[in-house]
Short mmCIF file of C-alpha atoms in Angstrom, two decimals:
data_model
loop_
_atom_site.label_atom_id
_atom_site.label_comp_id
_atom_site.label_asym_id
_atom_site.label_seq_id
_atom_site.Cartn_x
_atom_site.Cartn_y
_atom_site.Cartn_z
CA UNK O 15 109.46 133.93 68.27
CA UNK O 16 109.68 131.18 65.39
CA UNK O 17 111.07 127.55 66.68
CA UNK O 18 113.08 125.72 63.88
CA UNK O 19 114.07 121.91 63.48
CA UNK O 20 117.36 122.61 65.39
CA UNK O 21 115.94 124.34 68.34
CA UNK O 22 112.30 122.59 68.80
CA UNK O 23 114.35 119.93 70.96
CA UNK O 24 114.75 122.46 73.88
CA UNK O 25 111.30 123.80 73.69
CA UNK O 26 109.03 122.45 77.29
CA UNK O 27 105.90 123.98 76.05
CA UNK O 28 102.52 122.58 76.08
CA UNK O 29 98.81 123.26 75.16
CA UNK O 30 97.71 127.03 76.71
CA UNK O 31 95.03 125.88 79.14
CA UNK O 32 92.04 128.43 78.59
CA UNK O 33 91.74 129.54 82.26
CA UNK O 34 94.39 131.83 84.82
CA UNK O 35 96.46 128.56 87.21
CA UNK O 36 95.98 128.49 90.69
CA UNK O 37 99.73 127.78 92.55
CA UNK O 38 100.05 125.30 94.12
CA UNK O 39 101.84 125.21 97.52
CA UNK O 40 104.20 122.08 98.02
CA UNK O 41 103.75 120.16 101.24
CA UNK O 42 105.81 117.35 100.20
CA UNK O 43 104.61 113.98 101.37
CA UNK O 44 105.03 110.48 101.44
CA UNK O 45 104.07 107.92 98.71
CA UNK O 46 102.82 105.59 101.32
CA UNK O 47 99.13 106.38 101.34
CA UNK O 48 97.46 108.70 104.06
CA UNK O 49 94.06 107.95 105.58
CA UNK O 50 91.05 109.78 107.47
CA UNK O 51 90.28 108.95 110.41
CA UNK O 52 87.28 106.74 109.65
CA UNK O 53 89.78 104.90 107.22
CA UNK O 54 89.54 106.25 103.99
CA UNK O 55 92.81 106.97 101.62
CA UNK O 56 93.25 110.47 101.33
CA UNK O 57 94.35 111.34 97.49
CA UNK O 58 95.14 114.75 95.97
CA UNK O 59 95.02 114.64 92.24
CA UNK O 60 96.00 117.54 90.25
CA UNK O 61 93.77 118.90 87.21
CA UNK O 62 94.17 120.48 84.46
CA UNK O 63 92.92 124.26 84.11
CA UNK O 64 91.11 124.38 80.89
CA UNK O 65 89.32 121.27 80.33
CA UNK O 66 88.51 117.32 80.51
CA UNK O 67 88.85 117.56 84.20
CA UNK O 68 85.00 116.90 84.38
CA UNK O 69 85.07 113.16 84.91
CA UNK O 70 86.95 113.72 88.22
CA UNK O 71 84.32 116.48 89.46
CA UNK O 72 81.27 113.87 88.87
CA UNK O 73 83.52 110.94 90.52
CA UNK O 74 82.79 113.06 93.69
CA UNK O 75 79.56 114.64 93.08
CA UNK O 76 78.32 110.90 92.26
CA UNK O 77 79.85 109.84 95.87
CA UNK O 78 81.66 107.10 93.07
CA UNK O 79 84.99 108.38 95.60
CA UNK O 80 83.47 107.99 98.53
CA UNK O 81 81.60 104.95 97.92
CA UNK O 82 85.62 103.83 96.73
CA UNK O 83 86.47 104.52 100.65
CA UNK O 84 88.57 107.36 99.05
CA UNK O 85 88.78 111.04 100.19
CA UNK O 86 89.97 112.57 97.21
CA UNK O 87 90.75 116.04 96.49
CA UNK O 88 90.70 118.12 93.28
CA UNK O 89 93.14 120.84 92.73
CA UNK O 90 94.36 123.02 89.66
CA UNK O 91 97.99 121.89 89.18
CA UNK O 92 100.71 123.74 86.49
CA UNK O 93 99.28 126.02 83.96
CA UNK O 94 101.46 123.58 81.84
CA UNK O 95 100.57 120.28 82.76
CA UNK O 96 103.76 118.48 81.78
CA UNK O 97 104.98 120.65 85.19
CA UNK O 98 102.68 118.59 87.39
CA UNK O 99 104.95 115.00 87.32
CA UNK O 100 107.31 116.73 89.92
CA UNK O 101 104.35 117.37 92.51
CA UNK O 102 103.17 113.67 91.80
CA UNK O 103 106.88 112.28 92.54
CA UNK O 104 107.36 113.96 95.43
CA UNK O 105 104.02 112.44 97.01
CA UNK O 106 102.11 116.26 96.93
CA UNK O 107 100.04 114.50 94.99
CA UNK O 108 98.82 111.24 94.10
CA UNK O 109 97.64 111.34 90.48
CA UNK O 110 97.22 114.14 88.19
CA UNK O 111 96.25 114.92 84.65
CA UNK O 112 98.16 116.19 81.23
CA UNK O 113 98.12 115.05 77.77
CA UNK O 114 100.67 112.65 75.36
CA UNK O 115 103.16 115.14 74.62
CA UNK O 116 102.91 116.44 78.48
CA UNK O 117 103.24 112.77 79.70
CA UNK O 118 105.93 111.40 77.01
CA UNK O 119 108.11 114.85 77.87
CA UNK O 120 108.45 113.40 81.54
CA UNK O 121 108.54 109.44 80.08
CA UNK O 122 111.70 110.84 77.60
CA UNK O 123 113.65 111.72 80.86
CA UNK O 124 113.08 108.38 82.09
CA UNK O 125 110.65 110.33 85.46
CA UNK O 126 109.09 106.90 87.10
CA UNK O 127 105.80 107.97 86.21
CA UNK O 128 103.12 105.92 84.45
CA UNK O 129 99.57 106.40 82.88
CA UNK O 130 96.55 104.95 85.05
CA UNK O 131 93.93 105.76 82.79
CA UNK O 132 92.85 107.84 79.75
CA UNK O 133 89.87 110.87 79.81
CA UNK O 134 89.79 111.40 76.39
CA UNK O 135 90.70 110.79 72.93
CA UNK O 136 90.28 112.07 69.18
CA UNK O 137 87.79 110.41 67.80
CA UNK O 138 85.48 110.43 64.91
CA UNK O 139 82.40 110.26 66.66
CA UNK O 140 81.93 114.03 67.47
CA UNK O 141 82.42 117.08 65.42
CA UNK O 142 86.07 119.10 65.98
CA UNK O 143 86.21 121.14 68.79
CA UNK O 144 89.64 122.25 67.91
CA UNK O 145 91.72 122.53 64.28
CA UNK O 146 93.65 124.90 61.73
CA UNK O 147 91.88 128.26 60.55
CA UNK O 148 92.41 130.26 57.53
CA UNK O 149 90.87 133.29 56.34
CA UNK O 150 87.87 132.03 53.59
CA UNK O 151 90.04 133.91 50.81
CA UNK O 152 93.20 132.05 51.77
CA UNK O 153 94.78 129.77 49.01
CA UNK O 154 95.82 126.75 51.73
CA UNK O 155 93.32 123.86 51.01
CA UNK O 156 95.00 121.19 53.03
CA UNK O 157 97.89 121.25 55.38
CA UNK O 158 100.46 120.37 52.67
CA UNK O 159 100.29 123.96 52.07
CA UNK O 160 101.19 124.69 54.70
CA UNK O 161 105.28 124.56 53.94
CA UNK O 162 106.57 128.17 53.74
CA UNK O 163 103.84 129.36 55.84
CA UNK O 164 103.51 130.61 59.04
CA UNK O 165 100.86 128.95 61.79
CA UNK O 166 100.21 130.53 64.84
CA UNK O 167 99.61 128.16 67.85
CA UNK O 168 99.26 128.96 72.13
CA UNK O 169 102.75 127.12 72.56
CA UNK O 170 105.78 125.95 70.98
CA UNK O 171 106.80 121.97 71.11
CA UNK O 172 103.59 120.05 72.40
CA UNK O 173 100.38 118.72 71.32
CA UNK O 174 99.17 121.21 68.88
CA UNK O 175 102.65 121.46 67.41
CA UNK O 176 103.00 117.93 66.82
CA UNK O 177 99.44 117.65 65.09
CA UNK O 178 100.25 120.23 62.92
CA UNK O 179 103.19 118.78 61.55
CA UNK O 180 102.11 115.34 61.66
CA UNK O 181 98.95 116.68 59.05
CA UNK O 182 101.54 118.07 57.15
CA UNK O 183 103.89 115.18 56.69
CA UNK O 184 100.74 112.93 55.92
CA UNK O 185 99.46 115.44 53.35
CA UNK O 186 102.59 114.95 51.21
CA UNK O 187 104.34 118.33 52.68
CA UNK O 188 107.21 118.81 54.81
CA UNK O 189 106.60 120.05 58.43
CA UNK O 190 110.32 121.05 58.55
CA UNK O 191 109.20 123.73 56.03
CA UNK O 192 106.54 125.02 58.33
CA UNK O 193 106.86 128.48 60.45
CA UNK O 194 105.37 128.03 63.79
CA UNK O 195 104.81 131.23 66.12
CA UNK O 196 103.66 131.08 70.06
CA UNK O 197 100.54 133.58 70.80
CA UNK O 198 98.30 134.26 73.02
CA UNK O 199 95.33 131.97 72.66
CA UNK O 200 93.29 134.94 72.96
CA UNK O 201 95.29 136.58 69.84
CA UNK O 202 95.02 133.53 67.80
CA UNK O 203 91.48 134.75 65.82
CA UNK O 204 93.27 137.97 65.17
CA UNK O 205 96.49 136.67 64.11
CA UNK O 206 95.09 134.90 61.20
CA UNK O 207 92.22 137.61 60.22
CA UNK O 208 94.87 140.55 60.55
CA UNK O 209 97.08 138.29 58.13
CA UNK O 210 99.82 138.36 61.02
CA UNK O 211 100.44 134.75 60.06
CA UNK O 212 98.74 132.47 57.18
CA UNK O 213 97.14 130.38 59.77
CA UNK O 214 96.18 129.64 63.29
CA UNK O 215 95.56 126.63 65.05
CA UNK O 216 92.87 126.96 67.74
CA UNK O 217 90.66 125.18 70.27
CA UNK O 218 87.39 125.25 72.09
CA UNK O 219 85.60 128.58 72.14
CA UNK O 220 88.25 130.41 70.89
CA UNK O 221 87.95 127.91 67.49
CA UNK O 222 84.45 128.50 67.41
CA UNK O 223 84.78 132.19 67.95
CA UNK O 224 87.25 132.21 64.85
CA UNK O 225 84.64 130.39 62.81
CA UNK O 226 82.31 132.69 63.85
CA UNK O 227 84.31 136.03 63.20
CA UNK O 228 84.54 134.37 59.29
CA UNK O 229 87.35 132.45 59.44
CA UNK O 230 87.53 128.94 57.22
CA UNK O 231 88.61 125.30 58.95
CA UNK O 232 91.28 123.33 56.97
CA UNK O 233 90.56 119.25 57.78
CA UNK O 234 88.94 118.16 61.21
CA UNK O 235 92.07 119.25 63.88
CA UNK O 236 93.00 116.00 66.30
CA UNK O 237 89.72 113.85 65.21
CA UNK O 238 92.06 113.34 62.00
CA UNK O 239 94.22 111.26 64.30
CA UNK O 240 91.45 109.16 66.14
CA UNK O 241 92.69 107.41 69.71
CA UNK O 242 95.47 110.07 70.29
CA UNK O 243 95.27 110.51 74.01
CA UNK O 244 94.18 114.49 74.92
CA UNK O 245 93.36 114.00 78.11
CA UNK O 246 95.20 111.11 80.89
CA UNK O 247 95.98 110.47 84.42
CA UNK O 248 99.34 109.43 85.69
CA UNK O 249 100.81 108.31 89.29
CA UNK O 250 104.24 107.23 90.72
CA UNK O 251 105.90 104.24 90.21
CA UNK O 252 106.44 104.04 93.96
CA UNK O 253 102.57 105.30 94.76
CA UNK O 254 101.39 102.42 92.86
CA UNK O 255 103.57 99.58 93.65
CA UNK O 256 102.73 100.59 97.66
CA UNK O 257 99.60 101.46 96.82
CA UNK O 258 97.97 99.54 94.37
CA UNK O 259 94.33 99.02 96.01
CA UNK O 260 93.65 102.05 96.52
CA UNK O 261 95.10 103.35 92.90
CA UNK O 262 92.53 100.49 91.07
CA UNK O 263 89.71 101.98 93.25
CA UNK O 264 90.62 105.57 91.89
CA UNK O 265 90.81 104.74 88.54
CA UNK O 266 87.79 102.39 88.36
CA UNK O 267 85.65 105.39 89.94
CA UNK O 268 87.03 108.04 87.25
CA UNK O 269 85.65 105.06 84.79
CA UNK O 270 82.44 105.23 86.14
CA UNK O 271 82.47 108.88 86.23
CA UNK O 272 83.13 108.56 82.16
CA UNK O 273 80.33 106.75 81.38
CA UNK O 274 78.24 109.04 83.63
CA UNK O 275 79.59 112.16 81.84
CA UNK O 276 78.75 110.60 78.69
CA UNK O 277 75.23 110.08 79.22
CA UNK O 278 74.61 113.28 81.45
CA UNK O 279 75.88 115.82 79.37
CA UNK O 280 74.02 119.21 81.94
CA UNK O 281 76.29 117.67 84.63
CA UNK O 282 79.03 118.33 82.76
CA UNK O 283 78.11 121.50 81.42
CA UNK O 284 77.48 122.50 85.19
CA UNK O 285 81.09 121.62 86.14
CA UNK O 286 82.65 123.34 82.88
CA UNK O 287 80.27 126.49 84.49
CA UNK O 288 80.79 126.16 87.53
CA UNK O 289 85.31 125.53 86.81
CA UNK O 290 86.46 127.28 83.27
CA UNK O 291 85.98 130.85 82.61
CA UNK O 292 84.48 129.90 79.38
CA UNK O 293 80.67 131.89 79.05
CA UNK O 294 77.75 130.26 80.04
CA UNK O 295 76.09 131.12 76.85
CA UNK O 296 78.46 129.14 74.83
CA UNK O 297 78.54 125.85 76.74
CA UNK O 298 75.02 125.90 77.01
CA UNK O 299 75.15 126.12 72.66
CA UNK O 300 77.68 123.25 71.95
CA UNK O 301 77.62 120.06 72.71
CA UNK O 302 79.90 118.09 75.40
CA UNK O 303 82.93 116.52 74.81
CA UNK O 304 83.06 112.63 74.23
CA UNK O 305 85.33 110.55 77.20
CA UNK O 306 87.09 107.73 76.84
CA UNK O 307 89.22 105.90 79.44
CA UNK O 308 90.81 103.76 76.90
CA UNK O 309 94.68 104.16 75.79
CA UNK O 310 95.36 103.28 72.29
CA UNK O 311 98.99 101.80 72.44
CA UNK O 312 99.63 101.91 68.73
CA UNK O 313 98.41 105.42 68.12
CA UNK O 314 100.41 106.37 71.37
CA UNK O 315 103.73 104.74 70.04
CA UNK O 316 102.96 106.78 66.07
CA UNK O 317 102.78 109.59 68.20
CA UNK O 318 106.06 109.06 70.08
CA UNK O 319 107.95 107.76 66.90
CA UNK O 320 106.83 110.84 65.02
CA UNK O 321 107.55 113.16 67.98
CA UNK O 322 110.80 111.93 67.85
CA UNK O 323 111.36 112.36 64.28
CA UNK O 324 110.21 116.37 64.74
CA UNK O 325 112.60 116.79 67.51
CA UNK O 326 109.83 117.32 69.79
CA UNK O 327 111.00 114.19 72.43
CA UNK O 328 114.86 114.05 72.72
CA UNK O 329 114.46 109.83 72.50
CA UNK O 330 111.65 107.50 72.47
CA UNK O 331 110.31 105.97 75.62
CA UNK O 332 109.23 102.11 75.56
CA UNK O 333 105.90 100.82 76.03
CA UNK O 334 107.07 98.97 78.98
CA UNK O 335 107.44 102.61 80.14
CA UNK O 336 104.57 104.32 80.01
CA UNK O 337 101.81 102.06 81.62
CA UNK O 338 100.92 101.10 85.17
CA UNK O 339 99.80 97.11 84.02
CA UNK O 340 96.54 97.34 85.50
CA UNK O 341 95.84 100.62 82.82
CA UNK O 342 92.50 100.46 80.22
CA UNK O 343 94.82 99.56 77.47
CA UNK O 344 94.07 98.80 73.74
CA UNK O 345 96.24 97.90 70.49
CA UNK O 346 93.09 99.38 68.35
CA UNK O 347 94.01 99.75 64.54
#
C-alpha cells in the first residue's frame, strides 16, 4: 500500500518495534497515587517493545526506585507506542514511553499528556544504528534522489517517515515526490536487494543485517538530525499536578539510571538479552546505544513544524503543550 500527500493525514502508524507486544489488560485506576503498605508509591510505567527501555530496567536493578520510596513496575505497553497515552490517562498507568511523532500524534489531539523526560536522542557522537539502504549498484547518492522512487519503511506516517522526507526536502528534493511502502521489518533487506522498491529504510539489527547481506547506506539515518527525541517518557496532566513528588522522584531515578547505562554498557547489553529477541551474538558485537535525558525544544518544534507541513500531524501543538515544567529541557542550537 503506497500513502500519498492527501492521505498521509489519516495514517496512526509508528516505528515497528522489533519484538511480538505483550497485551495489556486494563484495570483502570485512579490518578491519585497508590502506595504499599510500608509507604511507597506504586507506579506502572509502560515500555516500549523493541528498544531504549534499558534505563528503566537498571533504575530497578540499581535499587535507584526503591531507594526513590517508589515501587515501580515495568510492563510492555502497545506494539505502537503512540497507543499507550490512553492507558496513561485512564490512571492504568503512570508514565510510559514512545517517541516524537508517537507523543506529538496524542499532543495534536490536544490528549493532556506531557513529556517528563527524554531516553534518547540522535546524536553525532555514535555511529548510525539505523538509516536508508540501497543496493551498492544503485544510482541514488543522496536522498534528493530519492523523488520518483519508492522507499520501503516498517510503517506509514511516523518517525521513520518523517526522517525520510525531512532528508529529502533538505537535500534539495521534494518528499511529496517520494513513494513510501509499509513492510515487514523483517522484509525490509529483501525488499531493496530483490529490487521490490529502490530503497529501504531500516534499523538496529535488521540495518546491520542489510549492510551485511551487501547492501550500501545513503547519509547517517536520524544522527543527521542530532537532538530529535527517539526515545521519551510522558504522564498525565492530572497524575502530575496530584502527584508531583513522587513524578520528580521517578524521573530523577530514570536520570540516574542514564548515566549508569552510559558508563556500564554489559548491563545494558544484559537487559537488551535478557528483554528483545534480538541474538545474543549480535549485541554482544555492537556497541550500546548513547542516552540522553535531555529534550531539545528547538529540534522538537522543526520536527513538529515540518510534520505539519508533510501532513503527518493534522495541526501543530504549542510548546506550552508538550512539557511537564519540571522536564530536562534545552533550547540547544
Amino acid at each position: 500500500m503506497h500513502t500519498s500527500r492527501t492521505t498521509r493525514r489519516h495514517v496512526l502508524a509508528l516505528l515497528s518495534a522489533l519484538t511480538l507486544a505483550t497485551p495489556l489488560t486494563a484495570c483502570g485506576g485512579e490518578s491519585g497515587a497508590a502506595t504499599t503498605s510500608d509507604g511507597k508509591a506504586r507506579i506502572t510505567v509502560l515500555r516500549s517493545n523493541g528498544a531504549i527501555f534499558e534505563p528503566l530496567y537498571i533504575a530497578q536493578q540499581q535499587g535507584y526506585f526503591e531507594d526513590a520510596g517508589l515501587d515501580v513496575t515495568i510492563k510492555a505497553g502497545a506494539q505502537d507506542t503512540s497507543q499507550n497515552a490512553p492507558s496513561v490517562l485512564n490512571g492504568e498507568a503512570q508514565f510510559a514511553m514512545t517517541d516524537s511523532s508517537g507523543f506529538l500524534k496524542g499532543a495534536a489531539q490536544d490528549m493532556p499528556i506531557r513529556i517528563v523526560t527524554g531516553l534518547q536522542s540522535a546524536t553525532t557522537k555514535t555511529d548510525p544504528t539505523d538509516g536508508l539502504l540501497v543496493k551498492k549498484d544503485s544510482d541514488i547518492e543522496s536522498f534528493k534522489d530519492l523523488e520518483g522512487r519508492t522507499v520501503g519503511i516498517s510503517a506509514l506516517g511516523g518517525t521513520i517517515q518523517f526522517i525520510c522526507e525531512y532528508l529529502v526536502q533538505k537535500a534539495g528534493g521534494d518528499p511529496g515526490k517520494v513513494k513510501f511502502v509499509a513492510l515487514p521489518t523483517t522484509s525490509l533487506t529483501d525488499a531493496a536487494t530483490s529490487g521490490k522498491t529502490d530503497a529501504v529504510f531500516s534499523f538496529g539489527p535488521f540495518y546491520f543485517a542489510g549492510k551485511d547481506s551487501g547492501l550500501r547506506s545513503v547519509g547517517n539515518g536520524m544522527n543527521d538530525v542530532p537532538g530529535m527525541v527517539q526515545g521519551l517518557l510522558f504522564s498525565s496532566e492530572e497524575y502530575l499536578s496530584k502527584n508531583a513528588d513522587a513524578a520528580k522522584k521517578f524521573v530523577e531515578a530514570v536520570a540516574k539510571a542514564i548515566t549508569y547505562a552510559n558508563a556500564h554498557p554489559a548491563a545494558v547489553k544484559a537487559i537488551d538479552k535478557k528483554y528483545t529477541q534480538v541474538p545474543a551474538s549480535f549485541i554482544d558485537a555492537h556497541d550500546i546505544n548513547y542516552y540522553d535525558k535531555t529534550l531539545n525544544t528547538t529540534v522538537m518544534r522543526t520536527v513538529i513544524t515540518k510534520m505539519h507541513e508533510f501532513d503527518l500531524l493534522d495541526n501543530e501543538p504549542k510548546d506550552d503543550s508538550l512539557y511537564w515544567d519540571q522536564a530536562p529541557t534545552t533550547a540547544g542550537e
